[in-house]
XYZ file of C-alpha atoms in Angstrom:
587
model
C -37.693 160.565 44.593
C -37.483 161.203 40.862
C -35.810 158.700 38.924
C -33.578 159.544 35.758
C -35.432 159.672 32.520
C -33.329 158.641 29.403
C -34.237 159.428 26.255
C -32.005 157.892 23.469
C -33.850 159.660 20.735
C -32.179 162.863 19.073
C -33.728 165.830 19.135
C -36.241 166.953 16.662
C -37.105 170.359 14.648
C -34.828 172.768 13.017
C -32.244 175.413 14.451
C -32.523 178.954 12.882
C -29.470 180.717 13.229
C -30.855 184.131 12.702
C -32.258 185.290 16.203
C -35.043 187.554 16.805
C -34.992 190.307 19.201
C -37.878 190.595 22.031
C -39.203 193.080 24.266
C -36.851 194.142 26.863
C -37.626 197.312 28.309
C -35.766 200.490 29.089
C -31.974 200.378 28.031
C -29.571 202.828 28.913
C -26.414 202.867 27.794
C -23.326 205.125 28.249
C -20.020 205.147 25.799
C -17.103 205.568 26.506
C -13.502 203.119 27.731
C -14.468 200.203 29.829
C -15.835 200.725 33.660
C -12.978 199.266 36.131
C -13.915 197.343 39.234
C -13.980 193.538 38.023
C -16.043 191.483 40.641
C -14.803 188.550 42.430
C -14.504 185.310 40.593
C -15.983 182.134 41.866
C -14.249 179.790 39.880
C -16.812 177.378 40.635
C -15.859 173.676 39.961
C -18.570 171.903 37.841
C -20.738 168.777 38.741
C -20.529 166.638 36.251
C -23.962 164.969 34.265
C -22.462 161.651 34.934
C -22.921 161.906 38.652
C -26.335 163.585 38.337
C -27.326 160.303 36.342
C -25.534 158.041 38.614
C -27.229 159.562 41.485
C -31.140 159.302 39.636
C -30.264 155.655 39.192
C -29.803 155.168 42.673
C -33.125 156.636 43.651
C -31.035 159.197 45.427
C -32.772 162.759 45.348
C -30.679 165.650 43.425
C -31.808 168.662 45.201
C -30.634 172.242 43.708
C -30.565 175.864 44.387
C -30.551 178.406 41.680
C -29.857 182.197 41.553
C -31.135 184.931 38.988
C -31.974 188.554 39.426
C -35.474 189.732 39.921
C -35.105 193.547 40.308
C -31.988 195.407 40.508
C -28.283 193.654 40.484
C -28.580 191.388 43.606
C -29.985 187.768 42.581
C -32.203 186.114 44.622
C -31.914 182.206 45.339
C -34.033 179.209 44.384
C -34.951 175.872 45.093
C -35.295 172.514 43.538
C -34.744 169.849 42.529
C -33.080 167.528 39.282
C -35.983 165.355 37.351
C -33.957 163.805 34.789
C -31.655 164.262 32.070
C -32.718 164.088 28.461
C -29.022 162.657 26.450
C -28.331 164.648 23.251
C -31.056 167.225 24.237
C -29.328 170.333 23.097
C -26.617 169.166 20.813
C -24.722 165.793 20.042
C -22.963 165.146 23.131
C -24.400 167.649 25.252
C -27.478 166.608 27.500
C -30.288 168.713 28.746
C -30.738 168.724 32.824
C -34.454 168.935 33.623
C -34.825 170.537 36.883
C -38.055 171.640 38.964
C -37.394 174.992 40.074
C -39.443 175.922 43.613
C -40.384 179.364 43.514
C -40.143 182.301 46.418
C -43.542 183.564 45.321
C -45.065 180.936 42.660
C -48.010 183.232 41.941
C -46.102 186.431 41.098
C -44.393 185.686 38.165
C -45.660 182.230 37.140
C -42.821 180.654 35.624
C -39.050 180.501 34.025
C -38.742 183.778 32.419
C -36.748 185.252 29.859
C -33.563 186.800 31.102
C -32.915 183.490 33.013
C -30.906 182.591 30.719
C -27.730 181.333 32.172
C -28.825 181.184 35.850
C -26.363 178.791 37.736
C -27.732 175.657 39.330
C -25.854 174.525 41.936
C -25.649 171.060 43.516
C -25.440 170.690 47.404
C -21.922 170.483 47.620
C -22.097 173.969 45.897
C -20.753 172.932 42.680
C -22.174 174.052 39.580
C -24.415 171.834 37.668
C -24.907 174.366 34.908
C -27.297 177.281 33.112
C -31.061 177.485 33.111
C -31.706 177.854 29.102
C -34.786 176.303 27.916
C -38.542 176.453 29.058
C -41.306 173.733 28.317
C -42.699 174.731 24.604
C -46.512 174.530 26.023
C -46.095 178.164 27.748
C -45.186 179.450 31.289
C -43.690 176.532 33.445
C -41.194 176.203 36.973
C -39.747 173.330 34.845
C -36.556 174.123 33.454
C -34.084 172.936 31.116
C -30.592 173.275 32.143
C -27.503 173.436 29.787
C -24.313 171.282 31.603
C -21.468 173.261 33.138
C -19.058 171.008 32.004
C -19.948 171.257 28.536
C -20.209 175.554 28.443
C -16.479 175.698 27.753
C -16.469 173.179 24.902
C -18.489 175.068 22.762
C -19.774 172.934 19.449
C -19.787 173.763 15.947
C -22.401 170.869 15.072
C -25.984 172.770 14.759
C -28.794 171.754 17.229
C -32.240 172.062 17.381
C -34.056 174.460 18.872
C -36.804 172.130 19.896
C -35.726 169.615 22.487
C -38.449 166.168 21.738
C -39.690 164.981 25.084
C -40.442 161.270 24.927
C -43.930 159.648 26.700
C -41.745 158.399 30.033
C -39.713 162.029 30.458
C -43.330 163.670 30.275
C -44.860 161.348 32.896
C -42.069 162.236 35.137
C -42.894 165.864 34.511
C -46.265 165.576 34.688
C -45.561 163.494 38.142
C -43.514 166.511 39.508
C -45.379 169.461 39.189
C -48.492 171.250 37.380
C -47.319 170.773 34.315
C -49.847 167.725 32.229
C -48.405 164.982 29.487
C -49.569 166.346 26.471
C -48.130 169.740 27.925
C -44.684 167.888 28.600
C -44.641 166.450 25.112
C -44.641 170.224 23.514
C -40.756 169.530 24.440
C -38.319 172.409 25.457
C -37.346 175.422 23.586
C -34.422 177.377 24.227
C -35.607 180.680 26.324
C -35.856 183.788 24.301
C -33.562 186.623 24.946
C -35.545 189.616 26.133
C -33.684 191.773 23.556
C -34.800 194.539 21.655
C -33.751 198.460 19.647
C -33.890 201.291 21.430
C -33.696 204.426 19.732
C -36.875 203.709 17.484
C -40.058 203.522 18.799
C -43.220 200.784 19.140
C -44.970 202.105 15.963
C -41.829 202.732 13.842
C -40.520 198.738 14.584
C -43.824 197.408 14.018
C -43.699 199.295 10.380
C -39.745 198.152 10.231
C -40.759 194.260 10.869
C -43.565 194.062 8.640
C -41.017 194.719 5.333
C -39.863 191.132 3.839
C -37.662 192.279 1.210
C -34.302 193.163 2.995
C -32.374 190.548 4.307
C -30.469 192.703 6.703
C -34.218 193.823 9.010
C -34.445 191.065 11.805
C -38.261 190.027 11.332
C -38.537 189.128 14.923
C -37.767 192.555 16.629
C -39.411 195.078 19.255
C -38.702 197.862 20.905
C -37.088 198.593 24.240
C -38.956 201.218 26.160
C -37.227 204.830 26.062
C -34.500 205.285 27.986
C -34.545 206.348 31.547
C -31.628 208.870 32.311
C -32.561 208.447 36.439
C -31.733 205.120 36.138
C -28.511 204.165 38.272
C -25.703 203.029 35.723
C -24.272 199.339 37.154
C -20.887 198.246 36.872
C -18.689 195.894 35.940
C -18.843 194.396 39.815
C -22.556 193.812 39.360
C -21.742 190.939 36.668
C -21.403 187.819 38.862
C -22.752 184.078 38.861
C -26.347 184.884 38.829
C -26.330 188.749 38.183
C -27.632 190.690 35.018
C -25.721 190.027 32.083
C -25.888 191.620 28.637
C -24.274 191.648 24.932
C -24.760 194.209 22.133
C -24.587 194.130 18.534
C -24.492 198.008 18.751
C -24.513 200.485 22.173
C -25.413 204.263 21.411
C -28.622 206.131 19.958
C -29.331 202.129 18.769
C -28.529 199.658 21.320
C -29.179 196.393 20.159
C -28.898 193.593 23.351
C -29.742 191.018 24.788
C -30.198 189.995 28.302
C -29.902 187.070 30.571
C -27.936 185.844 33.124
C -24.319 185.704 34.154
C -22.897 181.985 34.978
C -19.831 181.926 36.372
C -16.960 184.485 36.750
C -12.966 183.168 36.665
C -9.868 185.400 36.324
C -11.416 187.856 34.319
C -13.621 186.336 32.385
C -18.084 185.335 32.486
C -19.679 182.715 31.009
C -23.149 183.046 30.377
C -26.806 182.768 29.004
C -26.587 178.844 28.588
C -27.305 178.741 24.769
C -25.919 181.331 21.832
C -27.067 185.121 21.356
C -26.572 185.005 17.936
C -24.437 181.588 17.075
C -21.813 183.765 15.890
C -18.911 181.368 17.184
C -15.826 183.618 17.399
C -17.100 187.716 17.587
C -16.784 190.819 19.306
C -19.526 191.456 20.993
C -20.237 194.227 23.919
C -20.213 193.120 27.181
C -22.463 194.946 29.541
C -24.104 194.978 33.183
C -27.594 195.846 33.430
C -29.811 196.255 36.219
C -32.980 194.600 36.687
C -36.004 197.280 36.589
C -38.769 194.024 37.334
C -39.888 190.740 35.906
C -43.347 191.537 33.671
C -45.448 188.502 35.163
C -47.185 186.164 32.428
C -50.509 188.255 32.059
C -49.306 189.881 29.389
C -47.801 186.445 27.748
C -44.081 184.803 28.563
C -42.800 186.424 31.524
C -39.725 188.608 30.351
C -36.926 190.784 32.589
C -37.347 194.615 32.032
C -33.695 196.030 32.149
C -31.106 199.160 31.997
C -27.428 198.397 30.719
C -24.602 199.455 31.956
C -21.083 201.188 30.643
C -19.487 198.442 28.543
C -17.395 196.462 30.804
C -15.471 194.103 27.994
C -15.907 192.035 24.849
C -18.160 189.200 24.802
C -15.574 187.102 22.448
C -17.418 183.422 21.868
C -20.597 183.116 21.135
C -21.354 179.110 20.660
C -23.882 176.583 20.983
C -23.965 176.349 25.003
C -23.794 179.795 25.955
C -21.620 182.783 25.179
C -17.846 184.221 27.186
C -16.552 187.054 27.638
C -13.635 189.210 28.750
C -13.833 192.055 30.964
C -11.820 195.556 29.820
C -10.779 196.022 26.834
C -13.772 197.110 24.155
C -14.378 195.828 20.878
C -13.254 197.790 18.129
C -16.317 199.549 16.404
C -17.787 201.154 13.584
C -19.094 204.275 14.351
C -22.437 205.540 12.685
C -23.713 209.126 12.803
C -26.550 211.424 11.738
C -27.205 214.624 11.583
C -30.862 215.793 10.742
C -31.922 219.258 10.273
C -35.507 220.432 9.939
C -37.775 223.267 10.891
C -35.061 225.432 12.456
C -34.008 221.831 14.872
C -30.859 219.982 13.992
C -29.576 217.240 16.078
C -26.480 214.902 15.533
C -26.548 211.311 16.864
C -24.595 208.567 17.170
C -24.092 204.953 17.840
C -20.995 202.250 18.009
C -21.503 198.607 15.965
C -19.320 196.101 17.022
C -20.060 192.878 14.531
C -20.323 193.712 11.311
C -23.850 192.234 10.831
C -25.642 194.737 12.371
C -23.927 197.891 10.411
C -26.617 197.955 8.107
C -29.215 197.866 10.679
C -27.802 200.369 12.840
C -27.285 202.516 10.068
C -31.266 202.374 9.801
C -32.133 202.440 13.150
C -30.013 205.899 13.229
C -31.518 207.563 10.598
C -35.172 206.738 11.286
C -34.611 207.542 15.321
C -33.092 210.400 14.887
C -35.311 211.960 11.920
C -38.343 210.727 14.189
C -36.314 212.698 16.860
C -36.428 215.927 14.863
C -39.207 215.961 12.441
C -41.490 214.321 15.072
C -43.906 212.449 12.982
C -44.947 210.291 9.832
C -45.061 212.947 6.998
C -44.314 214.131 3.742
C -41.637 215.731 2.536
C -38.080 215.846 0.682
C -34.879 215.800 1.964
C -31.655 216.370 0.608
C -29.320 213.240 1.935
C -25.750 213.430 1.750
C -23.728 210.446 3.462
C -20.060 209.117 3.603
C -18.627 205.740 4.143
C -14.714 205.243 5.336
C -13.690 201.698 5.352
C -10.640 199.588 5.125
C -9.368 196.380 3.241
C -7.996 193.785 3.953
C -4.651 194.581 2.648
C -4.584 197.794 4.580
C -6.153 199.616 1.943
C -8.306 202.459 2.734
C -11.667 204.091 0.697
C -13.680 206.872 0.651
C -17.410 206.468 -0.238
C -19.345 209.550 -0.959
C -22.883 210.616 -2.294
C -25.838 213.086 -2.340
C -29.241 212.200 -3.250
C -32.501 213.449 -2.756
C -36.013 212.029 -2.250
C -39.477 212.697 -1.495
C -42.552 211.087 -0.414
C -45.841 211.978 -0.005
C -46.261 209.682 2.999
C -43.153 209.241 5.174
C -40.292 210.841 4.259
C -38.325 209.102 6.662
C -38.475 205.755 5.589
C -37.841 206.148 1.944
C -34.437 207.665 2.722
C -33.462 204.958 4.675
C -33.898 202.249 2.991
C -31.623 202.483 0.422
C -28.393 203.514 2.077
C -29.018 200.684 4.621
C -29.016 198.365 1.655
C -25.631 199.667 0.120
C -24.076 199.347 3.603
C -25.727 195.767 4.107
C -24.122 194.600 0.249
C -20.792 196.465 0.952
C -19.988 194.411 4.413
C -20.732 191.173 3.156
C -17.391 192.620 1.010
C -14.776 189.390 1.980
C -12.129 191.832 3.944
C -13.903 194.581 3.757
C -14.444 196.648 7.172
C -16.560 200.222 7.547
C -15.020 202.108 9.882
C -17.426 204.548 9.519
C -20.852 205.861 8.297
C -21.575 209.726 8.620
C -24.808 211.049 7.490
C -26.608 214.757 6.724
C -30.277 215.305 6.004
C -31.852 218.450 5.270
C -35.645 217.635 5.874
C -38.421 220.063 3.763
C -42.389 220.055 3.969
C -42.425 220.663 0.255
C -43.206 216.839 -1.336
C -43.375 217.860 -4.480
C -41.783 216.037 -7.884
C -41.378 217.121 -11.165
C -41.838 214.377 -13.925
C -40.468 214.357 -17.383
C -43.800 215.864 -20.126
C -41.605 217.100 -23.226
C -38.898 218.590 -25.233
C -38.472 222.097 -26.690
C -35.807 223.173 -29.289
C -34.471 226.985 -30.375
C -35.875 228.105 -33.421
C -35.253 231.129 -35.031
C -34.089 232.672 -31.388
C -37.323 231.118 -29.691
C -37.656 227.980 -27.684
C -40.343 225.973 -29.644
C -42.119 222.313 -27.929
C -41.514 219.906 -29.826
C -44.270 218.244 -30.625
C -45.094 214.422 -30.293
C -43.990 212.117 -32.749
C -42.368 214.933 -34.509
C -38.561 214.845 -35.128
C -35.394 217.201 -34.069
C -32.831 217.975 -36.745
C -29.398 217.556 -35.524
C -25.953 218.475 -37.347
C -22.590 215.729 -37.278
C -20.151 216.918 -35.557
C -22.265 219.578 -33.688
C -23.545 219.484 -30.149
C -27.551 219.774 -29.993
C -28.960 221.622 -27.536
C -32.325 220.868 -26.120
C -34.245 221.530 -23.062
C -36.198 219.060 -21.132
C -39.423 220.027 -20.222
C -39.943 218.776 -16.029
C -43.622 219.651 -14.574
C -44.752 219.550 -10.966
C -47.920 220.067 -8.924
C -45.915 223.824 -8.326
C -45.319 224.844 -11.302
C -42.976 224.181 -14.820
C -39.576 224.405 -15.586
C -36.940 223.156 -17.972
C -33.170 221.731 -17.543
C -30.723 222.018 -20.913
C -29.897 218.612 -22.684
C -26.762 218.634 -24.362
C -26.096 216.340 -27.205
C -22.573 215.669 -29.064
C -23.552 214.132 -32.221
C -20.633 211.866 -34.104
C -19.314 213.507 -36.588
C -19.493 210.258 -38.504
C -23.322 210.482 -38.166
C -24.682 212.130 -41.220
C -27.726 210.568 -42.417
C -28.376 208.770 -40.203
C -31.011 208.761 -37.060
C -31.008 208.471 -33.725
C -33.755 207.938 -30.500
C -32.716 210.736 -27.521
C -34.273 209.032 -24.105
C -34.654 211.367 -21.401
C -35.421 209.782 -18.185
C -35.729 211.429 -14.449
C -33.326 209.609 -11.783
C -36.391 208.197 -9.760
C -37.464 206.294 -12.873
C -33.542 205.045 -13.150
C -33.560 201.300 -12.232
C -30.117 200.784 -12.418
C -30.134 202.409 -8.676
C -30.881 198.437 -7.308
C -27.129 197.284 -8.562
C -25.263 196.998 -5.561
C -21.799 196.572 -5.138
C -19.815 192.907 -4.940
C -16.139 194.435 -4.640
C -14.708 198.018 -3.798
C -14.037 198.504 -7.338
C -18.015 198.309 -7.676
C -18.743 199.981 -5.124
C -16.594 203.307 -6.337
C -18.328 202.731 -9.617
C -21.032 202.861 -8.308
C -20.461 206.149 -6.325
C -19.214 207.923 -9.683
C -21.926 206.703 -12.196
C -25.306 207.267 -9.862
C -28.081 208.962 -11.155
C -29.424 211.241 -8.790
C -33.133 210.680 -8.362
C -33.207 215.030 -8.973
C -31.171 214.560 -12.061
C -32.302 213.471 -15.937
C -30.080 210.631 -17.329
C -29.514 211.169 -21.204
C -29.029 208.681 -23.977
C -28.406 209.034 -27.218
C -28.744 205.852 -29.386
C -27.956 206.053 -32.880
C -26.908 203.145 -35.765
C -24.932 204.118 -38.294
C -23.249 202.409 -41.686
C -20.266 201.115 -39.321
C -21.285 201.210 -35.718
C -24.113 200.887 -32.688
C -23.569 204.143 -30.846
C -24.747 204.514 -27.428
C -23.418 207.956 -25.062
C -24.642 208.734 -21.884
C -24.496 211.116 -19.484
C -26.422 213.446 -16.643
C -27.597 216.702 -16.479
C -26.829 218.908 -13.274
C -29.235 218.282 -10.245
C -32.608 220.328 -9.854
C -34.536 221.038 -6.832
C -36.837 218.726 -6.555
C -36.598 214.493 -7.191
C -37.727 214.090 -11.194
C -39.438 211.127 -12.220
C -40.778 209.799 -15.684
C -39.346 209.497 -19.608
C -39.416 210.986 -22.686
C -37.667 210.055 -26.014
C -37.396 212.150 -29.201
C -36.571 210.828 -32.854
C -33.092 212.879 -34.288
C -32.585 213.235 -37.786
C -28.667 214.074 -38.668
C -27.569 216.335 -41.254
């Protein structure tokens, strides 16, 4: 018999809130109202850690039996047995179960696997000890760690590690129970990772998406699903039982974002699951979904992990806490929709996809354009595109606003990503917005081979009835009170052409000079200033340079005054880089 180990020591490491998104597999996921058919609950009355330590002290044996799914929806049932309970192991107050799991066929899949998450363990008098959640840190392992039952309504605020410290007694009693060595023991637990993932985007294109460190709103950790399979049977809501697939989505669409584990328990209308957080978002509106269970990839390939296919959503997965995450089956969260339409080549296709926590708009507004430009253009390569997009939001007052722009870009690389990136950032800086909401992001990109840009090389002037270059270093002759006309000379790898600069100058300006800076929109820095307040965010809208516009300012001093004017000339065809300046001399 295994006796209780106690370990009085909290645990050690640090808790990062921000979760990364693994490998998952094929997800397939269908919109629409919530599926009907609720299963059965079970209601199951939990067996409480007290009794489980009680029983350890007595030398009395704890055995187990635990349920997960395999492959498809039905779970398949477990042995074991309880080898101690570490106190404080997964937050203050809230003790970590170790338990020795017996496997059906040890050498298949070689160990606790992610998408366990939230297995039920039940005692023998069938009541529920609580969730499988954590693994041993070392690698692939039967031993489990096991979040309490009793404790999976009581969600805590109070962070936790995500490192559980194994003392030198609790390893021994490991090490005594199964293949597992000391040192091995002594990595600790950590909480098992959710077999998450995008779909929508493809191995290559997340690889390229989590190698970027400089926007906050990219998860670093995440991978793509596998494409999804339209034979795939669609589960329902009935499939989402104590042990049975279980999964929540940021987003559900072209992008699905989810994880998946394990359903706990079911009770008038409601699941508890996974055993630790998805996301630690405490209250939220996550999807709810059933999934069925395509196979468990065994540990030759690293960390067994469940390969899946979601469901319909069935409800709103409305807690998401330190010991596991609840839900509520039927109603849907309310979402914000994002489409794209891409057109290129003679093919045009619209997508879409629904984000229901406000975290992941910026994402999924990424996600969308890059799947569904790599969708229709088919590959990594150059080109310009002409982008137009609108945002439709809401405050918090009940306030509505209306977002819209047109830009164009180019690249000699990858015109997909470089039109991306940027609208993703506005998005990400206007949700953080205090009661602001996006209701909606709607996008339309006309996709060209032709990469090239023109860049700013010179000025000419009318003289005499013929346009003359001005040449460097010499000056333009302006009149007060008169409106100069120049043209700005813009030269590509195609060809030359020029765009008309118009110039009020102050009538208060004679005798005086002045500096004219001519500057292409892709040079135009200011385009990094993003908004911290509607207000900001329409003036933004109404003052953007264009990258295929010229921005012109005149800067003059004169006897009374600083004078600075500024203003844009009407877009060209192609995105304009580079400056020029030119010295004025009023009259």
């Amino acid at each position: 018999m295994i006796r209780t180990s106690m370990s009085r020591g909290r645990a050690l490491g640090s808790f990062s809130a921000a979760m990364g998104l693994f490998l998952a597999g094929a997800v397939v996921t269908t919109t629409g109202s919530a599926q009907s058919a609720e299963p059965a609950g079970d209601c199951t009355e939990p067996y409480p850690v007290a009794d489980i330590v009680s029983a350890l002290d007595a030398d009395q044996a704890v055995p187990v039996t635990t349920k997960s799914v395999v492959r498809g929806t039905d779970p398949i049932e477990f042995t074991g047995e309880v080898l101690g309970v570490i106190d404080d192991g997964i937050a203050f107050d809230v003790d970590m179960i170790m338990v020795k799991v017996t496997p059906q066929s040890p050498d298949e899949i070689g160990g606790i696997w992610q998408g366990m998450s939230g297995s039920p363990v039940y005692a023998a008098d069938d009541r529920l000890i609580g969730a499988i959640a954590y693994g041993l840190s070392y690698g692939p392992s039967w031993i489990a760690g096991v979040t309490p039952f009793e404790d999976m309504d009581d969600y805590l605020a109070a962070p936790a590690a995500r490192k559980v410290a194994v003392g030198a007694s609790t390893a021994r009693t490991i090490a005594n129970s199964s293949e597992v060595t000391t040192d091995q023991a002594e990595s600790g637990f950590t909480r098992l990772p959710m077999p998450t993932g995008v779909s929508g985007v493809d191995a290559d294109r997340v690889a390229q998406i989590r190698s970027s460190d400089t926007h906050a709103w990219l998860p670093k950790r995440t991978f793509a699903m596998g494409s999804p399979s339209a034979a795939a049977s669609a589960p329902g809501p009935d499939t989402i039982f104590a042990g049975g697939n279980l999964a929540a989505s940021l987003s559900y669409g072209d992008v699905t974002q989810a994880g998946i584990g394990t359903a706990t328990s079911v009770c008038d209308g409601r699941v508890v699951g996974f055993g630790h957080p998805m996301m630690f978002l405490g209250e939220t509106t996550l999807t709810m979904h059933p999934a069925t269970a395509i196979y468990v990839q065994p540990e030759s390939l690293g960390a067994p992990f469940k390969v899946a296919n979601l469901g319909q959503p069935a409800g709103t997965i409305t807690d998401d806490h330190r010991t596991g995450i609840t839900g509520a089956f039927g109603a849907l969260p309310d979402t914000t929709d994002i489409t794209s339409t891409v057109a290129y080549d003679g093919e045009t296709r619209t997508g879409s996809s629904h984000v229901t926590v406000k975290q992941a708009t910026a994402a999924t507004t990424f996600y969308e354009l890059v799947g569904n430009h790599d969708k229709v253009v088919d590959g990594q390569i150059p080109g310009s595109e002409l982008l137009s997009w609108t945002i439709n939001g809401h405050q918090a007052d009940g306030s509505t606003f209306s977002l819209v722009v047109t830009d164009r870009y180019a690249s000699d690389f990858d015109i997909t990503f470089d039109s991306a990136f940027e609208l993703a950032d506005f998005v990400w800086s206007l949700s953080a917005i205090p009661g602001v909401t996006i209701d909606e992001v709607g996008t339309n990109s006309q996709v060209v081979d032709d990469h090239a840009t023109f860049n700013v090389t010179g000025f000419e002037q009318r003289r005499a009835g013929t346009w003359v270059k001005v040449l460097r270093g010499e000056p333009v002759f302006a009149r007060a009170g008169k409106t100069l006309t120049l043209r700005a000379v813009l030269t590509s790898a195609t060809g030359t052409t020029t765009v008309p600069v118009a110039v009020a100058i102050p009538a208060n300006a004679s005798g005086g000079m002045a500096r004219l800076n001519v500057t292409g929109g892709g040079s135009v820095w200011s385009r990094a200033t993003y908004p911290r307040s509607v207000a900001q965010a329409v003036r933004y809208v109404q003052t953007l340079v264009r990258n295929d516009q010229l921005q012109v300012e005149l800067e003059m001093m004169t006897r009374r005054a600083v004078i600075q004017k500024r203003s844009t000339t009407a877009p060209v065809d192609k995105v304009v880089y580079g400056h020029k300046a030119v010295q004025l001399l009023v009259r």
